[in-house]
Tab-separated table of C-alpha atoms in Angstrom:
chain	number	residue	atom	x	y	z
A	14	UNK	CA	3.887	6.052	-29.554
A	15	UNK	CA	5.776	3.279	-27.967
A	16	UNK	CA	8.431	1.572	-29.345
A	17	UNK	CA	8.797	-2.194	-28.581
A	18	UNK	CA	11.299	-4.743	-30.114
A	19	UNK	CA	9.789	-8.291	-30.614
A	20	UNK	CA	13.076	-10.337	-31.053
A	21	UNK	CA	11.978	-14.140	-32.397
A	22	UNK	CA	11.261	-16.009	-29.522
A	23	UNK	CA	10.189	-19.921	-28.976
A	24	UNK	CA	6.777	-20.351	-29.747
A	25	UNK	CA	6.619	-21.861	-26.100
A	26	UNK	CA	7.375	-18.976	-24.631
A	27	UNK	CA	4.623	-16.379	-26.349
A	28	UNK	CA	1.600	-17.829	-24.503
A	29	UNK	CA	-1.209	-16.825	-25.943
A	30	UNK	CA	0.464	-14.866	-29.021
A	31	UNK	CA	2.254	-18.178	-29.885
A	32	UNK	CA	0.373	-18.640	-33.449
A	33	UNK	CA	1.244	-15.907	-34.686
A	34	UNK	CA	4.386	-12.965	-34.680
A	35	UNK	CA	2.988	-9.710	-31.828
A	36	UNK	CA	1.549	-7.026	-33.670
A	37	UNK	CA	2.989	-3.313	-32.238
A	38	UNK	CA	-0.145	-1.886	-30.209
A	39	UNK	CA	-0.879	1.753	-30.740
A	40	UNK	CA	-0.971	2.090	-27.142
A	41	UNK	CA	1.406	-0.690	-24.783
A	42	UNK	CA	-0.734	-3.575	-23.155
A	43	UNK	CA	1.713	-2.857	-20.066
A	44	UNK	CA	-0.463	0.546	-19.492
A	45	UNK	CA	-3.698	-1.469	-19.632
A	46	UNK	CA	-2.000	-4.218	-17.036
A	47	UNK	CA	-0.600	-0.876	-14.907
A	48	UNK	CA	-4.728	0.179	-15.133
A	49	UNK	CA	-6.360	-2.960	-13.894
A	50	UNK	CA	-3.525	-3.218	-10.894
A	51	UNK	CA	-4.934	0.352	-9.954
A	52	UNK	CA	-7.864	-0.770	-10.236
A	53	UNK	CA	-7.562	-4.096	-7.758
A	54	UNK	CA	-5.546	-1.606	-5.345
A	55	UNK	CA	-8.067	1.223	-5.230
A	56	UNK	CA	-10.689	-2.073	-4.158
A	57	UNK	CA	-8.246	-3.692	-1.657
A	58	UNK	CA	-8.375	-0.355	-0.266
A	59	UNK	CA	-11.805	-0.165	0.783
A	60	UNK	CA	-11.574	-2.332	3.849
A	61	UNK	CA	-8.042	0.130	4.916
A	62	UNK	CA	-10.768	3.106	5.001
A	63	UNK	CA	-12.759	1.257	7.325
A	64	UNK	CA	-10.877	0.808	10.918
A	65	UNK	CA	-10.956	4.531	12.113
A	66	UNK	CA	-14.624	4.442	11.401
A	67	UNK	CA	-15.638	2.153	13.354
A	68	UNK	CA	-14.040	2.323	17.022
A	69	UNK	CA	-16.429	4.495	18.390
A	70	UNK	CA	-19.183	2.272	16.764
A	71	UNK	CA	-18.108	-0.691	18.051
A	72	UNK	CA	-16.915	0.780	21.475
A	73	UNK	CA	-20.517	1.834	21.471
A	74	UNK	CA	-22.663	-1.000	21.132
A	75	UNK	CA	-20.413	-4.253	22.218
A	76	UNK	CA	-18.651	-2.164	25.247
A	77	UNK	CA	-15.364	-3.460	23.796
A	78	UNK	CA	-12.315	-0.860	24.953
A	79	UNK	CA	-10.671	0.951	22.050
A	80	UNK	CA	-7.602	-0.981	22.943
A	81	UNK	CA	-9.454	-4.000	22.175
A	82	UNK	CA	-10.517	-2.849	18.467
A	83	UNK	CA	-7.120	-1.267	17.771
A	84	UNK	CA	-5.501	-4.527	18.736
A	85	UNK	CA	-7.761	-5.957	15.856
A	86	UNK	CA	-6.735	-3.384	13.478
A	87	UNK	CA	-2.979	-3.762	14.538
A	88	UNK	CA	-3.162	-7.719	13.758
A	89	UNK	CA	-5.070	-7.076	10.406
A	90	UNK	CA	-1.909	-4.161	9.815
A	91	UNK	CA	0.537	-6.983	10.956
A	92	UNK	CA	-0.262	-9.671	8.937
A	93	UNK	CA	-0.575	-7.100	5.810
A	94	UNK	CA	3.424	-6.434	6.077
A	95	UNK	CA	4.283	-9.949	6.943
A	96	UNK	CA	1.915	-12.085	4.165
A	97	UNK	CA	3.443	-9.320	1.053
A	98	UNK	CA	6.612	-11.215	0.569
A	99	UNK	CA	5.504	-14.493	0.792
A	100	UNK	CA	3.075	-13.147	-1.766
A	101	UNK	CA	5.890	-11.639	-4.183
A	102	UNK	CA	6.959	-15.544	-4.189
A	103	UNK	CA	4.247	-16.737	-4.564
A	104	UNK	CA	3.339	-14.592	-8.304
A	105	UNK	CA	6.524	-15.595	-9.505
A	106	UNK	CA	5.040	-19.262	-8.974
A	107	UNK	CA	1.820	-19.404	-9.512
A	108	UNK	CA	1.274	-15.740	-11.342
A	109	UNK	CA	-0.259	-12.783	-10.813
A	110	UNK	CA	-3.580	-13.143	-11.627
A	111	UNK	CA	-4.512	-16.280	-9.328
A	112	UNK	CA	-2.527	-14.898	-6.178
A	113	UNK	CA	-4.364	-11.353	-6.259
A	114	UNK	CA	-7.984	-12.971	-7.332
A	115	UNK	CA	-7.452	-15.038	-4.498
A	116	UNK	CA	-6.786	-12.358	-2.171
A	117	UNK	CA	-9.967	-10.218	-3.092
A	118	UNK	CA	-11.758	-13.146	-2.591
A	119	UNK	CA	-10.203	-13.589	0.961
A	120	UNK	CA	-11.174	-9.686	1.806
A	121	UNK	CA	-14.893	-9.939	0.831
A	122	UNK	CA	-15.572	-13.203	3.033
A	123	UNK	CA	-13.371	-11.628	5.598
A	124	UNK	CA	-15.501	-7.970	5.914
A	125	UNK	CA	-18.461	-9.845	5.317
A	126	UNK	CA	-18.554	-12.288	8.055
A	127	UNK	CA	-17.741	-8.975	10.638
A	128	UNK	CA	-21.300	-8.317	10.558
A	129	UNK	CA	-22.599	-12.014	12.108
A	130	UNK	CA	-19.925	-11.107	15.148
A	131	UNK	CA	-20.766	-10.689	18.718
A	132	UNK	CA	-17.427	-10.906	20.596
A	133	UNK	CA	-13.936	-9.641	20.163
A	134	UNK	CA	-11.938	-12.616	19.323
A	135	UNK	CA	-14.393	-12.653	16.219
A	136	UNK	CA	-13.103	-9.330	15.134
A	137	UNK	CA	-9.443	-10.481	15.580
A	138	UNK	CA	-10.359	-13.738	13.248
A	139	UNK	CA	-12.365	-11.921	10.579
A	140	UNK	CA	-11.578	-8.253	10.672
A	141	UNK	CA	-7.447	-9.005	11.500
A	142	UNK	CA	-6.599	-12.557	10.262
A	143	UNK	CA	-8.386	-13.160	7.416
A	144	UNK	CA	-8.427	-9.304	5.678
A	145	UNK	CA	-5.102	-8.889	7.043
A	146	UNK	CA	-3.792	-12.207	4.812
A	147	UNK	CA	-5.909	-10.987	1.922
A	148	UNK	CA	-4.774	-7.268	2.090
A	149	UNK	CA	-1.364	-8.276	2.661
A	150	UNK	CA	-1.100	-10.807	-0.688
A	151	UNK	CA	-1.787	-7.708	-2.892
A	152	UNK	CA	0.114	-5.279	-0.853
A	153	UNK	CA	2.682	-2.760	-2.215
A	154	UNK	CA	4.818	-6.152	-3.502
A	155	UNK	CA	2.215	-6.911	-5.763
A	156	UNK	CA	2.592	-2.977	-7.529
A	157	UNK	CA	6.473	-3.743	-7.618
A	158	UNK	CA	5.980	-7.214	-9.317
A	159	UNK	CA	3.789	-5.940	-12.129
A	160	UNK	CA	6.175	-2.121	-12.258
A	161	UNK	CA	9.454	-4.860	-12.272
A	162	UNK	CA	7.838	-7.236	-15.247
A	163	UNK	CA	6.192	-4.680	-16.973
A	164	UNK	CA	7.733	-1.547	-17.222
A	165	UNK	CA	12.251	-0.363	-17.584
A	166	UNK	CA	10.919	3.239	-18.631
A	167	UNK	CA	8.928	5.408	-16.431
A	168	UNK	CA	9.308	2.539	-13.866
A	169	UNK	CA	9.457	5.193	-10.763
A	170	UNK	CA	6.403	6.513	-12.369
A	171	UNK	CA	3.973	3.924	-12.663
A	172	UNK	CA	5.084	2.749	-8.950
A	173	UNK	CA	3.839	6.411	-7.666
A	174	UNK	CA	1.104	6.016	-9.701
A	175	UNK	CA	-0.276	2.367	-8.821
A	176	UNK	CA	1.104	3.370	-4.905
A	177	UNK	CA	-1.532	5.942	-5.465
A	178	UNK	CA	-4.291	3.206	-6.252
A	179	UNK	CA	-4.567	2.924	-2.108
A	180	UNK	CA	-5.219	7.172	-1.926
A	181	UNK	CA	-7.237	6.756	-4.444
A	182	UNK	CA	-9.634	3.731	-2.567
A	183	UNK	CA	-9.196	6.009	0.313
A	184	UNK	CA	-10.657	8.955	-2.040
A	185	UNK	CA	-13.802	6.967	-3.294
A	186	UNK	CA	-14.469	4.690	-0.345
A	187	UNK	CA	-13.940	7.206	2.984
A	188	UNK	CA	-17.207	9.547	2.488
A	189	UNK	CA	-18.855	6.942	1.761
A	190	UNK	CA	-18.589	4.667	4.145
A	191	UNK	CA	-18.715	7.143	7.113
A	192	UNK	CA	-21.939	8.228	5.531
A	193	UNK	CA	-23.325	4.902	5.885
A	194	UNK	CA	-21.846	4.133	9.184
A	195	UNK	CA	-23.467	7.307	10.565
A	196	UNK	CA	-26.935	6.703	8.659
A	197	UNK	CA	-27.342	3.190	8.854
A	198	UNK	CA	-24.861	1.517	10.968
A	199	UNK	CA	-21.559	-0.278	10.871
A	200	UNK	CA	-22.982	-3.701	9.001
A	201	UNK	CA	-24.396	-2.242	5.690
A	202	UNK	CA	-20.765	-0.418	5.723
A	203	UNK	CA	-18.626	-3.591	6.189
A	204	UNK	CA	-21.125	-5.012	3.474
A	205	UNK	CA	-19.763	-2.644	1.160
A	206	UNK	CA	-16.054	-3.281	1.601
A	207	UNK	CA	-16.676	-7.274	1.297
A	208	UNK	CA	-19.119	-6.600	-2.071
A	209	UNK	CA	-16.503	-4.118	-3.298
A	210	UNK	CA	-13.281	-6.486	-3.279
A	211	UNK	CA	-15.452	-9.253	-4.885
A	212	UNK	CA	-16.527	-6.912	-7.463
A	213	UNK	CA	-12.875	-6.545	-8.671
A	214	UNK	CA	-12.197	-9.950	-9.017
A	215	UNK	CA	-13.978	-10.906	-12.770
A	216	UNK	CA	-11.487	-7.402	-13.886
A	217	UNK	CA	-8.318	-9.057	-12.695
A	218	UNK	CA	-8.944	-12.684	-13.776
A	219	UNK	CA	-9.639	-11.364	-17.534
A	220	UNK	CA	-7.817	-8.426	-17.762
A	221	UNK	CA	-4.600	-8.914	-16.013
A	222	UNK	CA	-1.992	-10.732	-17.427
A	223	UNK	CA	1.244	-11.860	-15.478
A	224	UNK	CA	4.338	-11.628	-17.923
A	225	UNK	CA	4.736	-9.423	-21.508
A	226	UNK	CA	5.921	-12.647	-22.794
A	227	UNK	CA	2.320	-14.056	-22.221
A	228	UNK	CA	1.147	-11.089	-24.900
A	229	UNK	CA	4.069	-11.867	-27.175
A	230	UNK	CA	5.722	-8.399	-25.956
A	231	UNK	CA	8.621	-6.731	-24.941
A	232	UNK	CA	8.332	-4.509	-21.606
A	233	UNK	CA	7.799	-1.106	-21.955
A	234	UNK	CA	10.718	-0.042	-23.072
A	235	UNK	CA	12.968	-2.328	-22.742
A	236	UNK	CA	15.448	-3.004	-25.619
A	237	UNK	CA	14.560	-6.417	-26.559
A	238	UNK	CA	12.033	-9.533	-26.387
A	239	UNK	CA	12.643	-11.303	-22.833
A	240	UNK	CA	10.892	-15.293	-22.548
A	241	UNK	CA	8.839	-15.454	-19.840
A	242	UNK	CA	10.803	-16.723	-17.259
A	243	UNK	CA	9.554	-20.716	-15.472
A	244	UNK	CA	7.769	-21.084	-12.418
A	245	UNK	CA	9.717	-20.505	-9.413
A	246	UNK	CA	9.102	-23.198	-6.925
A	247	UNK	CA	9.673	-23.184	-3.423
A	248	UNK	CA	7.600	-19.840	-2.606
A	249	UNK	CA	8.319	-19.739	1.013
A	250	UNK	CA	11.864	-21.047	0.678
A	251	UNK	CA	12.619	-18.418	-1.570
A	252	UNK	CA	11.071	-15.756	0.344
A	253	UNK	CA	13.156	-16.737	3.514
A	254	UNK	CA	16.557	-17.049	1.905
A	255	UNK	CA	16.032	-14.053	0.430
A	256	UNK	CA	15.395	-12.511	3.640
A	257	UNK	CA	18.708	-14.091	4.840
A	258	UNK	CA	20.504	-12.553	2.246
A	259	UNK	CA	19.115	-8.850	2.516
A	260	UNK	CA	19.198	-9.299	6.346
A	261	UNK	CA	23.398	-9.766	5.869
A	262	UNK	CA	23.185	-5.997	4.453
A	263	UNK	CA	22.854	-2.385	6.630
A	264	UNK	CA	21.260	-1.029	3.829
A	265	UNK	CA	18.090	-3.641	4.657
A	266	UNK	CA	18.115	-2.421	8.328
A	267	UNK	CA	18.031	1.028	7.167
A	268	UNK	CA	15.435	0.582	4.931
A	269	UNK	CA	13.047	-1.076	7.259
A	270	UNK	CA	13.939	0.946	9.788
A	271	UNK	CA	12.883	4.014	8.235
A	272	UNK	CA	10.290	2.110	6.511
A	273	UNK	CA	8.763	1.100	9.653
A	274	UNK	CA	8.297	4.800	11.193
A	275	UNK	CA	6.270	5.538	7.879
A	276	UNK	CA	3.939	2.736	8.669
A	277	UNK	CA	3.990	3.972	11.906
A	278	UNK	CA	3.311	7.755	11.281
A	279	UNK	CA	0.699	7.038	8.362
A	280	UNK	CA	-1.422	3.659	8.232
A	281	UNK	CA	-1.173	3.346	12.427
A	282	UNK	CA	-1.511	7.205	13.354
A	283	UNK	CA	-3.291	9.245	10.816
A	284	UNK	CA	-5.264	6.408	8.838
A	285	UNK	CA	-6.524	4.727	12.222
A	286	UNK	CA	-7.226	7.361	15.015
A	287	UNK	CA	-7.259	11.072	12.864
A	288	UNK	CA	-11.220	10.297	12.699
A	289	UNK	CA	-11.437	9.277	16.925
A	290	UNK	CA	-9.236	12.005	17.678
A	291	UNK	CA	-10.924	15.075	15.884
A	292	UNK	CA	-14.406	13.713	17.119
A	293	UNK	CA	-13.043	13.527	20.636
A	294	UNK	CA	-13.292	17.569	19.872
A	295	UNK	CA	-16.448	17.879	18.850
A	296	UNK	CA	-16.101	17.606	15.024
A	297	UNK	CA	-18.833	14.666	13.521
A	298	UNK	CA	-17.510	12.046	12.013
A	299	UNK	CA	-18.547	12.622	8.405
A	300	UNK	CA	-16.520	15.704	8.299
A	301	UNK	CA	-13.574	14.157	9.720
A	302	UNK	CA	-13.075	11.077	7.310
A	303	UNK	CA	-14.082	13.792	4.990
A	304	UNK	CA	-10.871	15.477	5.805
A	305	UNK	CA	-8.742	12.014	5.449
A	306	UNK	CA	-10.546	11.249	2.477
A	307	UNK	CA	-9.312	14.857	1.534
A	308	UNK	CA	-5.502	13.437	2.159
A	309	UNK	CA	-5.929	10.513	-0.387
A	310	UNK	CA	-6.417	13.643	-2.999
A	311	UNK	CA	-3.138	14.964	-2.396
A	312	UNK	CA	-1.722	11.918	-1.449
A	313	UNK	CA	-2.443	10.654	-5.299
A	314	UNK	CA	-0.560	13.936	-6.451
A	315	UNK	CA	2.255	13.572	-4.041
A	316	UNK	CA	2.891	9.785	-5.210
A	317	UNK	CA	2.614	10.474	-8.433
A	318	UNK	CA	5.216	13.619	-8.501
A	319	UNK	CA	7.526	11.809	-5.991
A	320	UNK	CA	7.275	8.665	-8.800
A	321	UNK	CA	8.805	11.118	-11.749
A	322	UNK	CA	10.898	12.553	-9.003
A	323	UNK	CA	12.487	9.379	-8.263
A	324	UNK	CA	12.859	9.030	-11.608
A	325	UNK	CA	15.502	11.893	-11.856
A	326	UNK	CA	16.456	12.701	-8.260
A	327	UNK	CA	18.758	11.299	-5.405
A	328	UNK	CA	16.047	8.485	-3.390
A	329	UNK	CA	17.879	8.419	-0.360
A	330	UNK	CA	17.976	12.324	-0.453
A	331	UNK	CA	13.933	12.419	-1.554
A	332	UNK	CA	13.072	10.098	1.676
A	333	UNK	CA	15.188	12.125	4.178
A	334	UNK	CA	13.137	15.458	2.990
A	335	UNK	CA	9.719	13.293	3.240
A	336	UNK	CA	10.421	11.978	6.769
A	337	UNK	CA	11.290	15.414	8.199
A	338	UNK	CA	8.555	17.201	6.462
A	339	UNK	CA	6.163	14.658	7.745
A	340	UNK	CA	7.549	14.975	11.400
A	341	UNK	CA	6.902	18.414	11.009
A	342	UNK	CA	3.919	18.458	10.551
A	343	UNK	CA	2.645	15.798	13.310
A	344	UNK	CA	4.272	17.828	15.486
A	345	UNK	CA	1.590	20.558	14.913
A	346	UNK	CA	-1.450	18.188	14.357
A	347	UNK	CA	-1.940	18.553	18.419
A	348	UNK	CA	-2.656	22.427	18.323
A	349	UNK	CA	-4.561	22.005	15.114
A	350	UNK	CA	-7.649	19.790	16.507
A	351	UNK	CA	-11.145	21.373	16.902
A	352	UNK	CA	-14.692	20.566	16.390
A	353	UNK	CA	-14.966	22.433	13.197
A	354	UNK	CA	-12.537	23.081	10.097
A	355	UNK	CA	-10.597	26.029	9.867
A	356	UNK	CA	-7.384	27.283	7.597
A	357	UNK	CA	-4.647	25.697	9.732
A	358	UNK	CA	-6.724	22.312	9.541
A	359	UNK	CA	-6.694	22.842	5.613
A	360	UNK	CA	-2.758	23.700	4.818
A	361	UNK	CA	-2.358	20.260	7.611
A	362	UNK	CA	-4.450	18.093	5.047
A	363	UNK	CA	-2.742	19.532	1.856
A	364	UNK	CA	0.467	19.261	3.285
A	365	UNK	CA	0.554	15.890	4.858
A	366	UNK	CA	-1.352	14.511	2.138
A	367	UNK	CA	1.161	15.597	-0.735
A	368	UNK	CA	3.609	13.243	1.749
A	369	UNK	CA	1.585	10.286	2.884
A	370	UNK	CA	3.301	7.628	0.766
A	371	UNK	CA	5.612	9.654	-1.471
A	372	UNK	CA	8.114	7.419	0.628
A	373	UNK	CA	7.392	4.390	-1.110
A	374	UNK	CA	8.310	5.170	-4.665
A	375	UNK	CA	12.359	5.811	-3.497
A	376	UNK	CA	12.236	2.785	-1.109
A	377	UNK	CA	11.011	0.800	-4.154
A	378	UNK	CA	13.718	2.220	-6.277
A	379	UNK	CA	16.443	1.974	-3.266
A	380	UNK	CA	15.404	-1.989	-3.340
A	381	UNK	CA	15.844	-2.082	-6.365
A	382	UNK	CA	19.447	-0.556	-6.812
A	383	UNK	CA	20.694	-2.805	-4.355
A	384	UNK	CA	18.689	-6.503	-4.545
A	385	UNK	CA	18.488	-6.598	-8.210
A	386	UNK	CA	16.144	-9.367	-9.020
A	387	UNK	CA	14.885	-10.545	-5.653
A	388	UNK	CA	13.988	-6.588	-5.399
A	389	UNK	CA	10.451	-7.124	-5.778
A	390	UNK	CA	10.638	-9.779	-2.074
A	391	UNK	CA	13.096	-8.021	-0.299
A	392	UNK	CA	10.489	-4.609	-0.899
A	393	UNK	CA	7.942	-7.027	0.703
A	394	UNK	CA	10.476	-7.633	4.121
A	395	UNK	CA	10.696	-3.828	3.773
A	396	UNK	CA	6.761	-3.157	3.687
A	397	UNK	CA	6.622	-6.081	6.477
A	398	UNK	CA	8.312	-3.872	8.480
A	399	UNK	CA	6.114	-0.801	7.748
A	400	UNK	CA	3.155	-2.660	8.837
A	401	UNK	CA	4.629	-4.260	11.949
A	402	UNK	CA	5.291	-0.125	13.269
A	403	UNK	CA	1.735	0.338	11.694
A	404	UNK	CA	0.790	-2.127	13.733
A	405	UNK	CA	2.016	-1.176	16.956
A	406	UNK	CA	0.896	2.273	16.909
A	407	UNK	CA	-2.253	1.157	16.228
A	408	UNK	CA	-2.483	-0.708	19.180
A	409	UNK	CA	-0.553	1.666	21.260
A	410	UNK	CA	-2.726	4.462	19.626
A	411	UNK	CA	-5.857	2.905	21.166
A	412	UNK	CA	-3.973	2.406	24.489
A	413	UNK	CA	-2.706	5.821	25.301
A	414	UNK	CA	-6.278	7.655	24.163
A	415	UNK	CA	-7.791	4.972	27.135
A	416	UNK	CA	-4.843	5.678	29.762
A	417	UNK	CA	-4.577	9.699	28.558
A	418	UNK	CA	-7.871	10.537	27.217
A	419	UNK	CA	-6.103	12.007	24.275
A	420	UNK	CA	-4.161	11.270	21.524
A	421	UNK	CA	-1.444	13.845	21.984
A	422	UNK	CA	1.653	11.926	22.810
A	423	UNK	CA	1.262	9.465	20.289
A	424	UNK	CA	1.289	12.694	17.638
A	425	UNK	CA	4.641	14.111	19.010
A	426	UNK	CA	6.270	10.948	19.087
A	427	UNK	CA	5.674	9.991	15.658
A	428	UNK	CA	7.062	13.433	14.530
A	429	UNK	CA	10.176	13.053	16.469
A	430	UNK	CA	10.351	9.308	15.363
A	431	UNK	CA	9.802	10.840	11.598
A	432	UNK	CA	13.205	12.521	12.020
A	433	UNK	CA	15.119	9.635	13.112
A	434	UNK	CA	13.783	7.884	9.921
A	435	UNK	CA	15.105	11.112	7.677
A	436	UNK	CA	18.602	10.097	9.609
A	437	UNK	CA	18.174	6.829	8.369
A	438	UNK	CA	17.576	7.420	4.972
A	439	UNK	CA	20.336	9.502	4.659
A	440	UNK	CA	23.239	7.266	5.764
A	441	UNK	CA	21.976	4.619	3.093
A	442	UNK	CA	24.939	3.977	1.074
A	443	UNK	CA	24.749	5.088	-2.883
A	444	UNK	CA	25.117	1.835	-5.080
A	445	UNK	CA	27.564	2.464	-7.871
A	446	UNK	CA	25.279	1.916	-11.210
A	447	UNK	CA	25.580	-1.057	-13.025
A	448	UNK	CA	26.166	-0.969	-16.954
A	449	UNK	CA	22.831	-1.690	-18.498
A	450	UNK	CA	21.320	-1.994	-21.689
A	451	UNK	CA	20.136	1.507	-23.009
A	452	UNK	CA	16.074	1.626	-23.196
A	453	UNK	CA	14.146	2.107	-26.373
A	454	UNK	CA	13.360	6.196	-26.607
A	455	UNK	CA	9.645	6.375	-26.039
């Protein structure tokens, strides 16, 4: 049972709850907020299943080179990193419930208006621009805002977990999709993404709330009532100085840095080409998004175990042993490819799964060791910089299987890219900790 305090607070600052003193819930309202963020993630995260599916589709029917589509999906993974901290700034001004029902809205009109295309620069505009700006205003930031507000115990915890929310679309949304794709083309699949965001949308504008203070609550486990804080104005402003700040620090560069490589090694490698590059060996294409759907499974377990890990562990330490375990294992993908599954295949899927964005739980918590309040934005320069490597890969992905006819250097440069990144992580400086209030036992 959780313990709260509800300290007397001005009746202007309780929101709804003003009438009348909070009542202690049985169960926190910050684990139903935590529930309906998962929720919005796993739904954001139909439209990331989609891109691997569909480059041999498209390739197919409008003749466009794989270059071309990656180049869409690189712009889409672009604008993902470099929208999330404008977004950050923009919750603390206009809250979190209008910013992310917003961007679901922005996602379904963006998938949905893929299917009335007939040349490429239409797929940059609907598949890159628009999804890209919707994807990126509930990006990883928006799981940081509502872990920051919400939660001082088991913060590392509930990051993994709502981190996990993108596995988890991945999970749900992969089989399926590549099962209509194969069945009954590309459209009805695209369809599905667009009706899927807009599906989450009535959940988050009734269910999600932006502050504790709005509920008349403490945050989980924190040691006293906190007012909910004004409305920051100057979104973009903010988002930029804060960038000039964090940019003043090594630890920033390091971060991104190593950030960067991830996005490069997971969203622009595996989550784009793994599908094109096992059916360039023979395997069909509903076994092989199959496989990556198998990933989000361990993925959810990895994210989740890395969030209580963070918890009690050394983050710069946990990121180092994630990048060169990754690494590893890319390096080996190569020799691993075939046109059916076998053992090797397996322990690859178990084992880069458990590590696909373990990563982001430390990097959340490294933020937030050394930014304080703005930790939240500067996370969302970080994950700006995850998506612009994303992005590149992406695009160079597509390039080098056009110029190569394989995907085979991309793979071994990632993994020795992986280990610079567990370099990186390393020579992050530890931030002496800060007296702070002791949280309520829980």
């Amino acid at each position: 049972m959780t313990q709260t305090s509800h300290a007397p607070a001005p009746l202007a600052d309780r929101g709804p709850a003003a009438g009348r003193p909070a009542r202690r819930p049985r169960v926190h309202r910050a684990w139903a907020v935590a529930a309906v963020t998962f929720v919005a993630l796993v739904g954001a995260a139909a439209f990331a299943s989609l891109p691997g599916l569909l480059i041999d589709p498209l390739h197919t029917e409008f003749g466009w080179s794989r270059g071309m589509i990656a180049f869409a999906v690189s712009v889409n993974l672009a604008l993902y990193g470099l929208t999330s901290p404008f977004a950050a700034a923009l919750m603390d001004r206009f809250g979190i419930r209008r910013v992310v029902s917003c961007a679901l809205f922005t996602i379904a009109v963006g998938a949905g208006l893929t299917v009335f295309m007939t040349q490429s620069w239409q797929l940059v505009l609907c598949w890159g621009v628009l999804v890209g700006l919707g994807s990126g205003s509930m990006a990883l930031a928006f799981a940081a805002t509502v872990a920051n507000r919400w939660f001082v115990a088991r913060r590392g915890l509930v990051t993994g977990i709502l981190t996990a929310g993108g596995a988890a679309g991945q999970l749900v949304f992969l089989p399926l999709l590549s099962w209509i794709t194969e069945h009954h083309g590309w459209r009805p699949a695209a369809l599905t993404v667009s009706f899927s965001a807009i599906a989450v949308v009535p959940c988050v504008w009734f269910l999600l709330r932006d502050h504790p203070a709005d509920v008349g609550l403490a945050a989980y486990g924190a040691a006293e009532f906190t007012p909910k804080p004004p409305p920051v104005t100057g979104a973009a402003g903010r988002a930029l100085r804060v960038l000039r700040d964090a940019s003043r620090t090594g630890t920033f560069w390091l971060l991104s840095g190593a950030f960067a490589i991830c996005g490069a090694s997971t969203n622009g490698l595996v989550k784009t080409h793994f599908v094109p590059a096992e059916h360039d060996h023979g395997m069909p294409v509903t076994t092989a998004a199959s496989l990556l759907a198998v990933i989000g499974v361990f993925d959810i377990a990895g994210t989740v175990a890395s969030g209580f890990f963070t918890d009690r562990l050394s983050p710069r330490r946990l990121l180092a042993i994630y990048y060169g375990l990754r690494g590893l294992s890319l390096v080996f993908l190569p020799m691993l490819l075939a046109d059916s599954i076998h053992p090797p295949m397996v322990l690859f899927i178990v084992f880069y799964g458990l590590d696909w964005v373990a990563t982001v739980p430390p990097t959340i918590a490294l933020c937030r060791e050394h930014f304080g309040a703005d930790s939240a934005i500067v996370f969302g320069w970080v994950l700006a910089a995850h998506q612009i490597g994303a992005a590149l890969v992406a695009y160079l992905g597509g390039v080098a299987r056009d110029a190569f006819g394989s995907y085979d250097i991309v793979w071994y440069t990632s993994g020795a890219m992986c280990a610079v990144a567990a370099l990186m992580s390393l020579v992050i400086r530890q931030r002496p900790a800060a007296a702070a209030p002791v949280p309520v036992a829980v």
